[in-house]
Structures are given as structure tokens and as C-alpha cells.
Short mmCIF file of C-alpha atoms in Angstrom, two decimals:
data_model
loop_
_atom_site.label_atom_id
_atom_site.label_comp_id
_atom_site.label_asym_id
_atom_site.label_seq_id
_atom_site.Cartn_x
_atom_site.Cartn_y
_atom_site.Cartn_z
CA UNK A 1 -11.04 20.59 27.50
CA UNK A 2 -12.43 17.26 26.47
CA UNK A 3 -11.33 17.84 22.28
CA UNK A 4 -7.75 18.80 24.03
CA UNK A 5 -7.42 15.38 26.04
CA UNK A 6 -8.72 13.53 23.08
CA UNK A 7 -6.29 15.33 20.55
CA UNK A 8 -3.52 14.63 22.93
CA UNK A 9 -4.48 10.86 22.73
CA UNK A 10 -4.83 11.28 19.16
CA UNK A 11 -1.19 12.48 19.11
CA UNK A 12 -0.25 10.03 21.10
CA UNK A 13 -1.71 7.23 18.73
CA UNK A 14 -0.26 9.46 16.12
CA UNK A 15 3.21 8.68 17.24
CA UNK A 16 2.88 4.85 18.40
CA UNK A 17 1.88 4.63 15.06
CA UNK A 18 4.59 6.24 13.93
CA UNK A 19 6.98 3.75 15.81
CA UNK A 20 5.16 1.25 14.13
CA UNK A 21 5.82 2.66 10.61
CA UNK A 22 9.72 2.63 11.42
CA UNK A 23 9.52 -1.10 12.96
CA UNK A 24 7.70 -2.35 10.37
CA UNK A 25 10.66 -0.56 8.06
CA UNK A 26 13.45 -2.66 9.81
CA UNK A 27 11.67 -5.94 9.71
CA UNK A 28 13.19 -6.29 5.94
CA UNK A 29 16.88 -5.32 7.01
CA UNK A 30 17.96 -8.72 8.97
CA UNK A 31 16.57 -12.01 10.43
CA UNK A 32 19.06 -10.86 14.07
CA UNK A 33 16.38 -7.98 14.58
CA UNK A 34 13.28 -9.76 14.52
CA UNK A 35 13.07 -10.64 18.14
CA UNK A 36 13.28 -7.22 19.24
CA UNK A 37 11.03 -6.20 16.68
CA UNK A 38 8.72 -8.55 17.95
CA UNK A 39 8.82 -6.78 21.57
CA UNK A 40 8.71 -3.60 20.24
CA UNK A 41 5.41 -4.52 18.00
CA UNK A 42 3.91 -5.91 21.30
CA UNK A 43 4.61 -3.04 23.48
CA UNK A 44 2.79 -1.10 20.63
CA UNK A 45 -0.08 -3.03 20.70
CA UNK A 46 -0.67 -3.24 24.26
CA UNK A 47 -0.29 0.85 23.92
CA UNK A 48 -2.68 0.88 20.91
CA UNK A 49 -5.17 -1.05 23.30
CA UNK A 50 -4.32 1.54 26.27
CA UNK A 51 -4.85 4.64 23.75
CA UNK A 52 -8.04 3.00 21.71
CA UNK A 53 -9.25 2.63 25.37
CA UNK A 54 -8.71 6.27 26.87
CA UNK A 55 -10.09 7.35 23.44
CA UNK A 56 -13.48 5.27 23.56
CA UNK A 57 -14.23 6.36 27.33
CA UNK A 58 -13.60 9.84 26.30
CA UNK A 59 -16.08 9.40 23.58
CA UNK A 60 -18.51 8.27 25.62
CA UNK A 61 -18.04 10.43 28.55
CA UNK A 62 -18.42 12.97 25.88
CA UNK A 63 -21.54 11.96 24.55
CA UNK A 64 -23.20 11.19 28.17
CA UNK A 65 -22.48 14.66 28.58
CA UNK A 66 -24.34 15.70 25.78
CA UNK A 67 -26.97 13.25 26.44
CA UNK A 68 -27.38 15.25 30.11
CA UNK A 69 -26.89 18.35 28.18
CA UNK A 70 -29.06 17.89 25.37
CA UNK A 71 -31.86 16.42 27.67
CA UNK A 72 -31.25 19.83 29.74
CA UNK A 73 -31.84 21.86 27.05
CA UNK A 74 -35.08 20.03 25.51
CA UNK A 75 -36.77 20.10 29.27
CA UNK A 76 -35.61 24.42 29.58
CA UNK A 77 -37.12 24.28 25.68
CA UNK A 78 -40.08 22.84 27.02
CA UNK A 79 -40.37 25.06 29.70
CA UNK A 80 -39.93 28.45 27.52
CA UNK A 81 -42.72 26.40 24.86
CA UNK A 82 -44.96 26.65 28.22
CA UNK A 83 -44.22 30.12 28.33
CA UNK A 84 -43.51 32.25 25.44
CA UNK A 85 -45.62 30.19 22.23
CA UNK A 86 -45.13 30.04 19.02
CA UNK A 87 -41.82 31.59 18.17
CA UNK A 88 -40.10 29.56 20.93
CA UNK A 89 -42.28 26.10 19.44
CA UNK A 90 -40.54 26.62 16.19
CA UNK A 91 -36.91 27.29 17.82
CA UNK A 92 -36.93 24.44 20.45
CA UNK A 93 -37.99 21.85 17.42
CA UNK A 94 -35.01 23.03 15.36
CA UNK A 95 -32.77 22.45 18.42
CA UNK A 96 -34.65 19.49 18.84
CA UNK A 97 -33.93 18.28 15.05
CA UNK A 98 -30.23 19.74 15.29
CA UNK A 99 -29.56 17.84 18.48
CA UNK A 100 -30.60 14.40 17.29
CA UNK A 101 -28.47 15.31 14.11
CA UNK A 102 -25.49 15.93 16.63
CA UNK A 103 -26.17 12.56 18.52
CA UNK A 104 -26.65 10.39 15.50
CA UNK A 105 -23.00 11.98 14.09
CA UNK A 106 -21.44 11.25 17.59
CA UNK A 107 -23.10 8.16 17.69
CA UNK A 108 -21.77 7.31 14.20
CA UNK A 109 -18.34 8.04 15.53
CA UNK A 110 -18.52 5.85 18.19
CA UNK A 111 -19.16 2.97 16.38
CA UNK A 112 -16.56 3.68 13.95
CA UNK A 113 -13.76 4.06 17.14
CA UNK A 114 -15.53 0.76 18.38
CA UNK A 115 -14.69 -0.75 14.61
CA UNK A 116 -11.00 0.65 15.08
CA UNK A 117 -10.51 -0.58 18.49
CA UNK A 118 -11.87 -4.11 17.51
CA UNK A 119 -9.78 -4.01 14.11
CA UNK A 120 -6.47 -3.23 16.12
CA UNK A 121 -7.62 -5.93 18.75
CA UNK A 122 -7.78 -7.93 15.87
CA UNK A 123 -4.53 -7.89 14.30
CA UNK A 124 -2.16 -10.51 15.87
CA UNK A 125 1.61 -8.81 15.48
CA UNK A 126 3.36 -11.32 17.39
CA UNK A 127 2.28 -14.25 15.08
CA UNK A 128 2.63 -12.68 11.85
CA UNK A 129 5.92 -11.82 12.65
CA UNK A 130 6.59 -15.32 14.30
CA UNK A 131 5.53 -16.79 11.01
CA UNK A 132 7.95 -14.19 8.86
CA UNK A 133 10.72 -15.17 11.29
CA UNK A 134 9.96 -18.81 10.37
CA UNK A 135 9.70 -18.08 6.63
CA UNK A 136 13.36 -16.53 7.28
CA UNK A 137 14.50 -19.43 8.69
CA UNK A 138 13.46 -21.84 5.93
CA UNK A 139 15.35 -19.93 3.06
CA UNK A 140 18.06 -19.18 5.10
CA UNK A 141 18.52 -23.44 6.01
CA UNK A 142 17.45 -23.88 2.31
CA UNK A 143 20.10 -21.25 1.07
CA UNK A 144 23.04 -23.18 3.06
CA UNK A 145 21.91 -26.34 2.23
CA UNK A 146 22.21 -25.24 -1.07
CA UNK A 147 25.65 -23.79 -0.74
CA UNK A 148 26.87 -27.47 0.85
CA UNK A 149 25.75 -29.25 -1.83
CA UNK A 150 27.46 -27.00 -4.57
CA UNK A 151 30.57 -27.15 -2.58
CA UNK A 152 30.68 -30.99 -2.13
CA UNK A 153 29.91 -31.00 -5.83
CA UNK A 154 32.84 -28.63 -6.56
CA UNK A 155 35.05 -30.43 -4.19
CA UNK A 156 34.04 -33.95 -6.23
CA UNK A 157 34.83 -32.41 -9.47
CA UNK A 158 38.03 -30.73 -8.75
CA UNK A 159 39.41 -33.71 -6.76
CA UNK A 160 38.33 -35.76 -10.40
CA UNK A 161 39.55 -32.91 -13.26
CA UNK A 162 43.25 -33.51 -10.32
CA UNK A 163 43.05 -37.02 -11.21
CA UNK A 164 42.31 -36.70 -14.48
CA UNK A 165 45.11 -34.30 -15.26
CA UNK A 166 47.65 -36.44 -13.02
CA UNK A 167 46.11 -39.32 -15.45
CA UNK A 168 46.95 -37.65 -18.32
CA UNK A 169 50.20 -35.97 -17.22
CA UNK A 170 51.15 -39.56 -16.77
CA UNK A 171 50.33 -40.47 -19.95
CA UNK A 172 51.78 -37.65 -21.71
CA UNK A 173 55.62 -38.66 -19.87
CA UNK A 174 54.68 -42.38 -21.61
CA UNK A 175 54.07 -41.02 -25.01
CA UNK A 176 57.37 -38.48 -24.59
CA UNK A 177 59.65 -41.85 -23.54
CA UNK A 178 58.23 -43.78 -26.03
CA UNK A 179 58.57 -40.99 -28.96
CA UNK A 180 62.50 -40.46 -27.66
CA UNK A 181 62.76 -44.52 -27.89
CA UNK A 182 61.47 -44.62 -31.78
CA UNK A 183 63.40 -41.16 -32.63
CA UNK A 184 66.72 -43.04 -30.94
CA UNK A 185 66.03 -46.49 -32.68
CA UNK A 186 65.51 -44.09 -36.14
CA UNK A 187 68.68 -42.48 -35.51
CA UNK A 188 70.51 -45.30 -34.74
CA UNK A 189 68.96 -47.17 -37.90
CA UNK A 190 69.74 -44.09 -40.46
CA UNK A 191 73.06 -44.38 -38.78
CA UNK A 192 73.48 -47.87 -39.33
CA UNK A 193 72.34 -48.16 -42.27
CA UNK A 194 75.01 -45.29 -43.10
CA UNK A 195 77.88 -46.85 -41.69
CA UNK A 196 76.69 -50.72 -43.32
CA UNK A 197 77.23 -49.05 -46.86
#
């Protein structure tokens, strides 16, 4: 009964860390879902703290019980020692050696579910996401600062290459008048000088 509740918690763990698996997936897909992420991540970790919780106090209820059970079992062992000799010496201290085996293994679980429970207690999600969410925000101002300052500079150099060309279309109607002016005064000189001979 007591392995059932804590493999149901385990489950339940199981899939709050599987929600935190697929938020952790969508904290790389846009800067718009990282508030919500950030609710989501605390609602897991208040759950994680919840589960850890319901898991640790089912440990140790567990292992009080064995404590009351094992002690049970030693005094009855003592009692058949009284009793029946020899035979029953030998089994009790094998029960006796088995059952501080058993305690030190439970014992070395709970103190590895403490370690969990203060690891997860440990990591801050709302401030390492906070700081991601800032990080965001610094390329993102960077990025359009960026794009400003190449769009002022291509505004600056088309509005000179316009100037420039109007310059040089300018120009270009000069040298065409004056070219028509020394082709005419040419003409009119061969022409002159035809008609003066």
C-alpha cells in the first residue's frame, strides 16, 4: 500500500517533470511566451516542493514503521533465543544483520530524497528565466538599434548618390549644349569658309 502511494507520487513527479521538459522546449521559440512560461515554471516548482514533500514523509513514515517493526521482531527474536537455543541464536542474528542492512539502505535513500528535495529547493526558475528574458531584451534593443542606424545610413547615402546623379545629370545637359555650340560654330565655319572661296 505504502510502495503504491509512493509510485503514484513518483508518477506524479514523473509528469510535472514532464511539463517541465515541454516548457523548457518553448522557452527558445519567442521572447511573447516567457511570462507565461515563467508561471508555468513556478506552479511546477511549488508542485515539485508539494510532491518532494509527500514523498519524504512517506519515506519516513515508512521507515518508522520498520523501525517499530524491526524492533518487534528483534524483542519476539529475543524471546524465541530465551526459548528454543541455539538454532534460533543463529537465525535471530542473521535477521538481526539483514535488518540493519535494510535500515542502512532505507536510510541511504532518505538522505538521497533529502539531497533531491534540497537540490530542487535550490534551483531558482523564476530568476533564471527573468535573467534569459533580460538577455532577450538586450539583443532584441541591440538588433533594432542596429537596424536604425543602417537605415539612417542608407537613407544618407541614397539622398547623396540623388544629388550626385542630379549633379551630374546637370552637368552632362552643360557638356551636350556646349558640344552642339562648337559642332554649330564648326559647321557654320566649314560653311563659311566654303562660301568665302
Amino acid at each position: 500500500m505504502l510502495d503504491q502511494e509512493i509510485n503514484e507520487q513518483l508518477g506524479l513527479l514523473q509528469k510535472e517533470l514532464s511539463r517541465l521538459k515541454t516548457v523548457t522546449d518553448y522557452i527558445d521559440g519567442a521572447k511573447e511566451n516567457s511570462i507565461s512560461i515563467i508561471a508555468e515554471l513556478e506552479k511546477v516548482q511549488q508542485n515539485y516542493a508539494v510532491y518532494t514533500d509527500k514523498i519524504f514523509s512517506l519515506y519516513k513514515n515508512y521507515v518508522d514503521d520498520l523501525k517499530k517493526n524491526t524492533e518487534i521482531q528483534i524483542n519476539d527474536g529475543v524471546l524465541k533465543f530465551e526459548t528454543t537455543g541455539n538454532k534460533i541464536d543463529t537465525t535471530n542474528k542473521e535477521k538481526l544483520v539483514e535488518t540493519k542492512r535494510l535500515l542502512e539502505q532505507y536510510k541511504k535513500i532518505v538522505e538521497a530524497t533529502d539531497n533531491l528535495v534540497n537540490t530542487l529547493e535550490a534551483v531558482d526558475f523564476p530568476t533564471r528565466l527573468s535573467t534569459i528574458d533580460k538577455n532577450i531584451q538586450a539583443v532584441n534593443l541591440a538588433l533594432n538599434e542596429a537596424k536604425q542606424s543602417i537605415e539612417s545610413k542608407q537613407n544618407e547615402n541614397q539622398t547623396a548618390l540623388n544629388q550626385r546623379l542630379d549633379q551630374q545629370d546637370k552637368e552632362i545637359k552643360t557638356l551636350k549644349t556646349i558640344l552642339f555650340v562648337a559642332i554649330g560654330i564648326i559647321i557654320v565655319g566649314i560653311v563659311l569658309n566654303f562660301v568665302v572661296k
